[in-house]
mmCIF file of C-alpha atoms and ligand atoms in Angstrom:
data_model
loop_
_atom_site.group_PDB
_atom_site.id
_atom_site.type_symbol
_atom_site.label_atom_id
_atom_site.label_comp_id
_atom_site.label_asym_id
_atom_site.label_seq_id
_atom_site.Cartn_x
_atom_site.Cartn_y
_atom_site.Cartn_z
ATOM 1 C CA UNK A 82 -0.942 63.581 -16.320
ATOM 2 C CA UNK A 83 -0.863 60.569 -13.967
ATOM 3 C CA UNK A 84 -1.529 61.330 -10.350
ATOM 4 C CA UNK A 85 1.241 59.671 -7.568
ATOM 5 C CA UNK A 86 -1.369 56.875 -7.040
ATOM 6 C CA UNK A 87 -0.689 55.669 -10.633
ATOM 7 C CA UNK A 88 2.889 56.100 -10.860
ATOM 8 C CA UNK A 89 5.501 53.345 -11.700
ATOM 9 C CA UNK A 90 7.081 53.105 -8.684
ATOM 10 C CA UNK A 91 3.933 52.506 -6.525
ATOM 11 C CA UNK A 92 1.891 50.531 -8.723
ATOM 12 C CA UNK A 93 5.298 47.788 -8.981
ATOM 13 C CA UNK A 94 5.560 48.165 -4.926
ATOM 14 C CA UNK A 95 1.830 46.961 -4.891
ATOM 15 C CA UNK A 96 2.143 44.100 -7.280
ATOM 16 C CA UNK A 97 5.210 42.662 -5.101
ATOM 17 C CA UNK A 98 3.607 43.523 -1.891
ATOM 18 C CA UNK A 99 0.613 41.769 -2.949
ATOM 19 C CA UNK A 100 2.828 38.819 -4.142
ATOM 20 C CA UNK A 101 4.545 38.457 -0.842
ATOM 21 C CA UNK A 102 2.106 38.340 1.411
ATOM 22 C CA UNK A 103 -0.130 35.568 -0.696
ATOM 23 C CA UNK A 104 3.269 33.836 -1.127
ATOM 24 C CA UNK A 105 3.546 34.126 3.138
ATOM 25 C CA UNK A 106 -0.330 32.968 3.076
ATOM 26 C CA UNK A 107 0.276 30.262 0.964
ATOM 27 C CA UNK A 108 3.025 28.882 2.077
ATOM 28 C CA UNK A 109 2.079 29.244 5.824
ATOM 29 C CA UNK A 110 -1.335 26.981 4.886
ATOM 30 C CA UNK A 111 1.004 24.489 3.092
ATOM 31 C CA UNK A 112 3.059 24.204 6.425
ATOM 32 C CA UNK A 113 0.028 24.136 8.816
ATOM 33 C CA UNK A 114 -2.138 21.578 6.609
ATOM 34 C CA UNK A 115 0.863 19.245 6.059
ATOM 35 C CA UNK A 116 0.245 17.262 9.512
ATOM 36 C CA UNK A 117 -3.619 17.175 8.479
ATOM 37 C CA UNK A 118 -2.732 16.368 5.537
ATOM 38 C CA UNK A 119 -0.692 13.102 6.948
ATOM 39 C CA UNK A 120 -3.068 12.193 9.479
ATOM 40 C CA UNK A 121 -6.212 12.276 6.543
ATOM 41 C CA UNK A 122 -3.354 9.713 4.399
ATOM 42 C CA UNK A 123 -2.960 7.317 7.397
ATOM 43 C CA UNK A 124 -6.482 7.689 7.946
ATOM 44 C CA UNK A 125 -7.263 6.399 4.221
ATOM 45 C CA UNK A 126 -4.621 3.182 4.234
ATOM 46 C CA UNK A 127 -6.004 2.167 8.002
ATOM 47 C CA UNK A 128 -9.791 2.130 6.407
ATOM 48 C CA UNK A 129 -8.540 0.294 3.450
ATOM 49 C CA UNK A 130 -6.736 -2.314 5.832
ATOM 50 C CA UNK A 131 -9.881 -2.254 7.604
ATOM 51 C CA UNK A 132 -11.853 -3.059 4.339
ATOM 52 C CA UNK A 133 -9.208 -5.788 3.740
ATOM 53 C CA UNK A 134 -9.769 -7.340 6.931
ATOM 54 C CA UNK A 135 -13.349 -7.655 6.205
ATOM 55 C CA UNK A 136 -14.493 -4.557 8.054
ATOM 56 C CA UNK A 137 -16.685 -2.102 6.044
ATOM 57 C CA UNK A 138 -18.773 1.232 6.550
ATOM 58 C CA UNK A 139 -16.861 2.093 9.383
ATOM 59 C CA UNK A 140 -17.564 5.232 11.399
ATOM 60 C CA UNK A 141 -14.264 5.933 13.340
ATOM 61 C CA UNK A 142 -11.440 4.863 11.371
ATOM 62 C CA UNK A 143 -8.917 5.244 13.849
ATOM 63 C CA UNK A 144 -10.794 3.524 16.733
ATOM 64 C CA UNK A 145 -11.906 0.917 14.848
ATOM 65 C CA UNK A 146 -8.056 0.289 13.327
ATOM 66 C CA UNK A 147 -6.576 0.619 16.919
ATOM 67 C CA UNK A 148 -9.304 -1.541 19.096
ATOM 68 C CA UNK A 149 -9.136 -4.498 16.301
ATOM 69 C CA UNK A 150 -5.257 -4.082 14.073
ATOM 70 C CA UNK A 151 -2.208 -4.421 15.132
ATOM 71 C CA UNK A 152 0.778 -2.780 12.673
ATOM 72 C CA UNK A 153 4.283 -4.306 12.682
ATOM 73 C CA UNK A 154 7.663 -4.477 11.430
ATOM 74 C CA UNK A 155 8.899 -7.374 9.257
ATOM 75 C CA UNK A 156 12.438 -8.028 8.816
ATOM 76 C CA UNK A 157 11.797 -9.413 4.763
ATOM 77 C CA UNK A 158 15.134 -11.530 4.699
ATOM 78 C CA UNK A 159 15.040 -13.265 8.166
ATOM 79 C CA UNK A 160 11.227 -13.085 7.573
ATOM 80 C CA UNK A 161 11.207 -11.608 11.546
ATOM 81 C CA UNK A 162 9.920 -9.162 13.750
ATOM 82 C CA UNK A 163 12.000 -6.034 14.453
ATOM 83 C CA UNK A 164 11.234 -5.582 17.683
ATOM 84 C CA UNK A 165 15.037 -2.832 17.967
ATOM 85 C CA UNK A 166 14.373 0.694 16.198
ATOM 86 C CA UNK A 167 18.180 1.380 16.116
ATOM 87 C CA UNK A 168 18.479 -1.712 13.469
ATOM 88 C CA UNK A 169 15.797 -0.969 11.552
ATOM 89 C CA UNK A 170 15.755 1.152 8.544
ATOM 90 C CA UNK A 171 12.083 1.610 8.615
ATOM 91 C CA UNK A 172 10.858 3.597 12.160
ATOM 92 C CA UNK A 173 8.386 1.395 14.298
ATOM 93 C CA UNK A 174 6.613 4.121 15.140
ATOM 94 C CA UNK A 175 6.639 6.243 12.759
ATOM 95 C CA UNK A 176 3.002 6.997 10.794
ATOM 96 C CA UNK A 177 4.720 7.912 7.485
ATOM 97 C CA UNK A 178 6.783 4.249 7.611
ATOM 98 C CA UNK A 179 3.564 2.474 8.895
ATOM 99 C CA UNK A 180 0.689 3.636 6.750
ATOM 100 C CA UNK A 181 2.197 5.326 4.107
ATOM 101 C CA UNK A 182 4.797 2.796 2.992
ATOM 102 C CA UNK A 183 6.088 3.952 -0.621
ATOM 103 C CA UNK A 184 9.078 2.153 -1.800
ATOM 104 C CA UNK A 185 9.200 4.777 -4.410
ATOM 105 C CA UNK A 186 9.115 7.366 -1.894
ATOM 106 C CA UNK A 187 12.738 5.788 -0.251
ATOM 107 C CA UNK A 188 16.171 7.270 -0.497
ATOM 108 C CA UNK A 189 19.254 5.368 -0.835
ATOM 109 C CA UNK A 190 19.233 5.337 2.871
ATOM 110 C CA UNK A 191 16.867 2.983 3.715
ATOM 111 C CA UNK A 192 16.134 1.433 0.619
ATOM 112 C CA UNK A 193 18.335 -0.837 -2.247
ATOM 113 C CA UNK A 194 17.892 -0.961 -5.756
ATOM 114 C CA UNK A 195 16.702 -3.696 -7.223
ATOM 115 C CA UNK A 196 18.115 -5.839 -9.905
ATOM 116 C CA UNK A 197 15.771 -5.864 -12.914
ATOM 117 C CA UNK A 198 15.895 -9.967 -12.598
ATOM 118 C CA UNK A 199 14.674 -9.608 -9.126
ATOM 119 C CA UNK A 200 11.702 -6.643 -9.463
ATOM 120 C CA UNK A 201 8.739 -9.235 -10.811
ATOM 121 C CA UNK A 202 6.716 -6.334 -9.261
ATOM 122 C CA UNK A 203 8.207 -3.403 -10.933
ATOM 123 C CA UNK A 204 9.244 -1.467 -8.177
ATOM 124 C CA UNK A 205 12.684 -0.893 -9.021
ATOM 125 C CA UNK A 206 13.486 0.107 -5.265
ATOM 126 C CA UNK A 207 12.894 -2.402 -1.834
ATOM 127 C CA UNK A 208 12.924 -1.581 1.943
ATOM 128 C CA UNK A 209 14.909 -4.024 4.125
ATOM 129 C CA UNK A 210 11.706 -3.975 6.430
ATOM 130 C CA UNK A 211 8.281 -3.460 5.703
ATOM 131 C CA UNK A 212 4.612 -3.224 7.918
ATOM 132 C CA UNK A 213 2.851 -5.740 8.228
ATOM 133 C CA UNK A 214 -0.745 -5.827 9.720
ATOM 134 C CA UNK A 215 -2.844 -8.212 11.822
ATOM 135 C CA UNK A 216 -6.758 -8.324 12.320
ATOM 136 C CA UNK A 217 -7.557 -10.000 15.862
ATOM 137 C CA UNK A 218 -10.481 -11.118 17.344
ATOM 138 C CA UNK A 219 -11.898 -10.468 20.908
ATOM 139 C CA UNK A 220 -10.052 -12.296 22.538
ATOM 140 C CA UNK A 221 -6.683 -11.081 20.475
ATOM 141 C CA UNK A 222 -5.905 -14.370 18.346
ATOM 142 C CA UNK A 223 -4.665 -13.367 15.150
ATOM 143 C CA UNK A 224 -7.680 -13.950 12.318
ATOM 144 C CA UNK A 225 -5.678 -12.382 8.912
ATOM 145 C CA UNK A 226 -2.514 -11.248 8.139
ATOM 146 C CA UNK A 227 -2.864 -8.455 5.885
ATOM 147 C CA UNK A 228 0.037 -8.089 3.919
ATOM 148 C CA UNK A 229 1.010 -4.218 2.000
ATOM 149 C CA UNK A 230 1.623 -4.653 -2.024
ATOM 150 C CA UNK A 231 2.775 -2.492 -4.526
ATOM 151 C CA UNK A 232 3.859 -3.196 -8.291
ATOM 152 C CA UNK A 233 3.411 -1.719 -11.779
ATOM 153 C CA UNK A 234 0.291 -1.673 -13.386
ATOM 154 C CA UNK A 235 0.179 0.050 -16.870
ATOM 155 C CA UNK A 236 0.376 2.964 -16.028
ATOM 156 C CA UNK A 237 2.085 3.308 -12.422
ATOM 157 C CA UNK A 238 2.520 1.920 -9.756
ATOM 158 C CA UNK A 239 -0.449 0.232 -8.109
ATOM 159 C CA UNK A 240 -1.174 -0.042 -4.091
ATOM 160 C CA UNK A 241 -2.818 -2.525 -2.254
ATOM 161 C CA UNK A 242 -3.170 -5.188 0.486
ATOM 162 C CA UNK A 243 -3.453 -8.610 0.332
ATOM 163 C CA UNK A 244 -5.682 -10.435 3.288
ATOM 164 C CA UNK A 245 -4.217 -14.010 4.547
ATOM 165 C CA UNK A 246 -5.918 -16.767 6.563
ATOM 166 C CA UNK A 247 -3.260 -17.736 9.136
ATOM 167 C CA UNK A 248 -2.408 -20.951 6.981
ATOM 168 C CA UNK A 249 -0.490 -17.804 5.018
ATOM 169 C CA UNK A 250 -2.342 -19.809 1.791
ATOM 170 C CA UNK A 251 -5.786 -19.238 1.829
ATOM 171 C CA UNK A 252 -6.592 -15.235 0.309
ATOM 172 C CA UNK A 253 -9.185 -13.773 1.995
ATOM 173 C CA UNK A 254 -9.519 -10.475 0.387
ATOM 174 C CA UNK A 255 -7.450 -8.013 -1.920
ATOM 175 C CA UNK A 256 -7.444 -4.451 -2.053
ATOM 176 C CA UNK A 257 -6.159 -1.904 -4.456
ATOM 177 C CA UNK A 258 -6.359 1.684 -3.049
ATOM 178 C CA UNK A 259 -4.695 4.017 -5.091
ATOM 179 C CA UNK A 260 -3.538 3.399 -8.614
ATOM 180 C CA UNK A 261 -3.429 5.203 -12.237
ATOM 181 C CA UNK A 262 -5.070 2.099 -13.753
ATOM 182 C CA UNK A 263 -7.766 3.332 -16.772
ATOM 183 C CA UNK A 264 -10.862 3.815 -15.096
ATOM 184 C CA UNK A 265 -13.394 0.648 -16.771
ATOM 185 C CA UNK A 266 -10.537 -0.962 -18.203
ATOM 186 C CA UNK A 267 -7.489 -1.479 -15.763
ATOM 187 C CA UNK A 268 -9.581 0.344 -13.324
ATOM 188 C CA UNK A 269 -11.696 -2.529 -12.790
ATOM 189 C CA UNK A 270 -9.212 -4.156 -10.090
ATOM 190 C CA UNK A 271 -10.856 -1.938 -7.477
ATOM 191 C CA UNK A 272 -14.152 -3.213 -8.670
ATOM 192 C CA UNK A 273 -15.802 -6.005 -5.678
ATOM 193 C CA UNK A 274 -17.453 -7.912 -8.450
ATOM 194 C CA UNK A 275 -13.923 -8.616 -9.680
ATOM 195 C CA UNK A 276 -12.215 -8.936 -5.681
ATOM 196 C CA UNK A 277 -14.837 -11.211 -4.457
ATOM 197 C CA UNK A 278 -13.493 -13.428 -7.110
ATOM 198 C CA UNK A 279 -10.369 -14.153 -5.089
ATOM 199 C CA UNK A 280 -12.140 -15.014 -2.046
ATOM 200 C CA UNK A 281 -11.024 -18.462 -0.891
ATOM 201 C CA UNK A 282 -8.321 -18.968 -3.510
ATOM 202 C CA UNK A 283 -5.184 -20.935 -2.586
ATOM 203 C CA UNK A 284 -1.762 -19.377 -3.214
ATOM 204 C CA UNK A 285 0.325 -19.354 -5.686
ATOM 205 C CA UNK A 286 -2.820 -17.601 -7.524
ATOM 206 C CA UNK A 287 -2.463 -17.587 -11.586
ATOM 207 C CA UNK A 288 -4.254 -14.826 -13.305
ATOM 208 C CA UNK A 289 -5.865 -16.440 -16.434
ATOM 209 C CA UNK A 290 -7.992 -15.172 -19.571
ATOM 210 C CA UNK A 291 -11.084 -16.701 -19.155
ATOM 211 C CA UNK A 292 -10.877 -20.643 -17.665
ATOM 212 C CA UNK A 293 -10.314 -19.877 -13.843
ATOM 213 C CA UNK A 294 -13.802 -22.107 -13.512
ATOM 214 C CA UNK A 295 -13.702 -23.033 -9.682
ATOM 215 C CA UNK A 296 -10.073 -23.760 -9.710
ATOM 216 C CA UNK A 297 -8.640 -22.682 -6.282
ATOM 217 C CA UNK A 298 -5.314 -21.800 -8.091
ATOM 218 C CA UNK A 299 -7.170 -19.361 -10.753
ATOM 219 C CA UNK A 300 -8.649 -16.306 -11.182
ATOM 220 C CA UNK A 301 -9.651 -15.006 -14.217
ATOM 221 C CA UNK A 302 -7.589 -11.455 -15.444
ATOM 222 C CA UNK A 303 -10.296 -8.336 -16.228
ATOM 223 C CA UNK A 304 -11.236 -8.362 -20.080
ATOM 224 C CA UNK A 305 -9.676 -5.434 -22.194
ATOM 225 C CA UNK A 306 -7.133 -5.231 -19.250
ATOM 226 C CA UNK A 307 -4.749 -8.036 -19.961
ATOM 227 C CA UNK A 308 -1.738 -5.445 -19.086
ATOM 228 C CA UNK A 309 -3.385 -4.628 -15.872
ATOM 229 C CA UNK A 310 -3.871 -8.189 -14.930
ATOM 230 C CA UNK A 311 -0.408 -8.912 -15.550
ATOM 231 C CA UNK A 312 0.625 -6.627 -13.601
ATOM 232 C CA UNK A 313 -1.129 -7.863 -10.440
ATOM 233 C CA UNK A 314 -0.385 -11.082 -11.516
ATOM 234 C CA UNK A 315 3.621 -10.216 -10.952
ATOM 235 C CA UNK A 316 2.597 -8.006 -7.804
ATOM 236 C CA UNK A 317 1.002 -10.625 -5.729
ATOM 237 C CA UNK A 318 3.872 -13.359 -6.809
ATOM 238 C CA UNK A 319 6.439 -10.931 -5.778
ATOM 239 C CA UNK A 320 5.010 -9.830 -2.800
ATOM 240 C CA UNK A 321 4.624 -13.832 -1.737
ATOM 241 C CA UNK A 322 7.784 -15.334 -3.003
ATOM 242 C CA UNK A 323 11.503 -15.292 -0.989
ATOM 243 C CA UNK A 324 12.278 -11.988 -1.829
ATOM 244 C CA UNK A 325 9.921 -10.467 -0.212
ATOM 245 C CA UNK A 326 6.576 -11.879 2.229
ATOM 246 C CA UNK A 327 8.095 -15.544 2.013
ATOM 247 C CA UNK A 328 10.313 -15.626 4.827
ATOM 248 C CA UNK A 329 7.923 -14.280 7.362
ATOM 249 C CA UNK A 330 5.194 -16.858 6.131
ATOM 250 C CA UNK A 331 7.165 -19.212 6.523
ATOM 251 C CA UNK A 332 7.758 -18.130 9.906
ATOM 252 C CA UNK A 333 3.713 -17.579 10.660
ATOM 253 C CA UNK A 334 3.720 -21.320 9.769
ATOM 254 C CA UNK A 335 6.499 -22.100 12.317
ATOM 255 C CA UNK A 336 4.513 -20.607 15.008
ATOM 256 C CA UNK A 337 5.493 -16.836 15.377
ATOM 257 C CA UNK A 338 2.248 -15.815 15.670
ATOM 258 C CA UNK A 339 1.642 -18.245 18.703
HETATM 259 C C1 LIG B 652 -6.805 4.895 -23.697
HETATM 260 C C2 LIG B 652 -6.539 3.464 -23.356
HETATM 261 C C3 LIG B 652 -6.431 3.110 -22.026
HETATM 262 C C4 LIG B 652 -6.146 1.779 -21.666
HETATM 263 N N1 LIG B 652 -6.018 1.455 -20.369
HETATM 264 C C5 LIG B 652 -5.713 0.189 -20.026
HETATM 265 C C6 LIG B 652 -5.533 -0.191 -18.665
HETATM 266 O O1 LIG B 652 -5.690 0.613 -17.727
HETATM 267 N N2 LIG B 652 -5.173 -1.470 -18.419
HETATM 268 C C7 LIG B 652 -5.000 -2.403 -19.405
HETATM 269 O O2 LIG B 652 -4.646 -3.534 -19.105
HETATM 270 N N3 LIG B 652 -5.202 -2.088 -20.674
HETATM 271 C C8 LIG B 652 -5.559 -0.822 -21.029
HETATM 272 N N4 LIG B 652 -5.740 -0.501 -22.321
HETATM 273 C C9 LIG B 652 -5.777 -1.584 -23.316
HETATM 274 C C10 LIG B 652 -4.411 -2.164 -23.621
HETATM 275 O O3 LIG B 652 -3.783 -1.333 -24.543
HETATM 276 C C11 LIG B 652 -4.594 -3.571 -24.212
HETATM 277 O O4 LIG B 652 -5.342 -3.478 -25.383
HETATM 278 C C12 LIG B 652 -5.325 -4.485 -23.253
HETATM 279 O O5 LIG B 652 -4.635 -4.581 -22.038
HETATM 280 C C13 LIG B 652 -5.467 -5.874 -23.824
HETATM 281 O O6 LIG B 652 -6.408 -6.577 -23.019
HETATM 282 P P1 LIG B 652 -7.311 -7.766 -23.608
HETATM 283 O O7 LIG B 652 -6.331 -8.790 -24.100
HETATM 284 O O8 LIG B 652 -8.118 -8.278 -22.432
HETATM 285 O O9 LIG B 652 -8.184 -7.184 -24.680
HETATM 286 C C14 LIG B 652 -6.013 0.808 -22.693
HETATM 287 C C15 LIG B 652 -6.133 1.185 -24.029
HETATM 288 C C16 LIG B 652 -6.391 2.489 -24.365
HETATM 289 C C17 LIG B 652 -6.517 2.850 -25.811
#
């Protein structure tokens, strides 16, 4: 005969005891690790700015970013600074809206749909506002504007930054940091032998198969990733044209950064 150890009744108050308290546990770690969790994220996108703006194998990311970066807000249609919080759908100072800038992440709230015409990039959602980040030297002149990108890949939606002399013309680096991209085929966009190859190129950049040569408006698309290619092909034009970057380089060229 079972003993009262072994009984129904106890062995089912065990099992949901057991399932509470790990449930507690687990979600009380979830909860705790979230802020670590955010501050490891904005971590990440501040050393891949970094990388963008030419500085590599740093140590502290965070005091590297803050003595040398500056993050702002662009207004994308008036192509302006938005210097007043309470008109602005992104938050100034908010982390999330500064280094971990999503468009797919955006409610109706503070983000439009776009118009299929319109999304060269894929994104299918766009911010009023969006960061924008600027590498300075020692004595604080403005050196690259380093501009946030996102657009579809093949797979998803790739991330990255584009790095821009002043001239808002002349690319000085790109960087794709997160991505679902096949690794050695699409993959390859994160690879330096591929990046280095946009060093010094003049905007509007074409993608091409194979004849970039030393054209300064070329750069030849990854083999056995055409799809890829095209995608950053659209990403970069998007992210340049007058729906988006445009109206705040043309404003860099005006002066604003004076
Ligand atoms: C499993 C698998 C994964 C692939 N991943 C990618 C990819 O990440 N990016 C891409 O452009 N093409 C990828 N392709 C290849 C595309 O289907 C297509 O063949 C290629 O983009 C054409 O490029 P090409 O004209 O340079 O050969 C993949 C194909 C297979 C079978």
């Amino acid at each position: 005969m079972a003993s009262n150890n072994e009984s129904i009744g106890k062995t089912l108050g065990v099992v949901v005891g057991l399932c509470l308290v790990c449930a507690v546990v687990v979600s009380m770690a979830a909860v705790q690790l979230r802020p670590l969790q955010q501050a490891n994220k904005t971590q990440d996108v501040q050393r891949n700015i970094l990388a963008a703006a030419g500085f590599t194998d740093v140590k502290n990311v965070s005091e590297t970013f803050n003595a040398n970066i500056e993050a702002r807000l662009v207004n994308l249609e008036s192509g302006e600074f938005v210097t007043d919080k309470s008109l602005s759908g992104l938050d100034v100072d908010n982390e999330i809206d500064k280094f971990d800038f999503e468009m797919t992440k955006f409610d109706a709230k503070r983000s439009f749909k776009l118009e299929k015409a319109n999304d060269l990039a894929g994104v299918q959602r766009m911010t009023t506002e969006s960061p924008v980040y600027f590498a300075k030297n020692d004595s604080g002149k403005v050196e690259t504007i380093i501009l946030p990108v996102q657009g579809y890949g093949l797979w998803g939606i790739m991330y990255g930054f584009l790095a821009l002399d002043t001239d808002t013309k002349t690319v000085k680096a790109i960087n794709f940091y997160k991505h679902n991209e096949t690794p050695g085929l699409g993959g390859e966009i994160q690879n330096p032998k591929w990046t280095a190859t946009w060093e010094d190129k003049q905007l509007p950049v074409d993608i091409v198969k194979g004849t970039a040569g030393n054209n300064v408006h070329k750069v030849d698309g990854l083999s056995g990733a055409t799809l890829t290619s095209v995608g950053v092909d659209n990403t970069f034009k998007f992210w340049t044209s007058d729906k988006a970057f445009g109206p705040f380089l043309a404003k860099v060229r005006e002066g604003a950064l004076n």
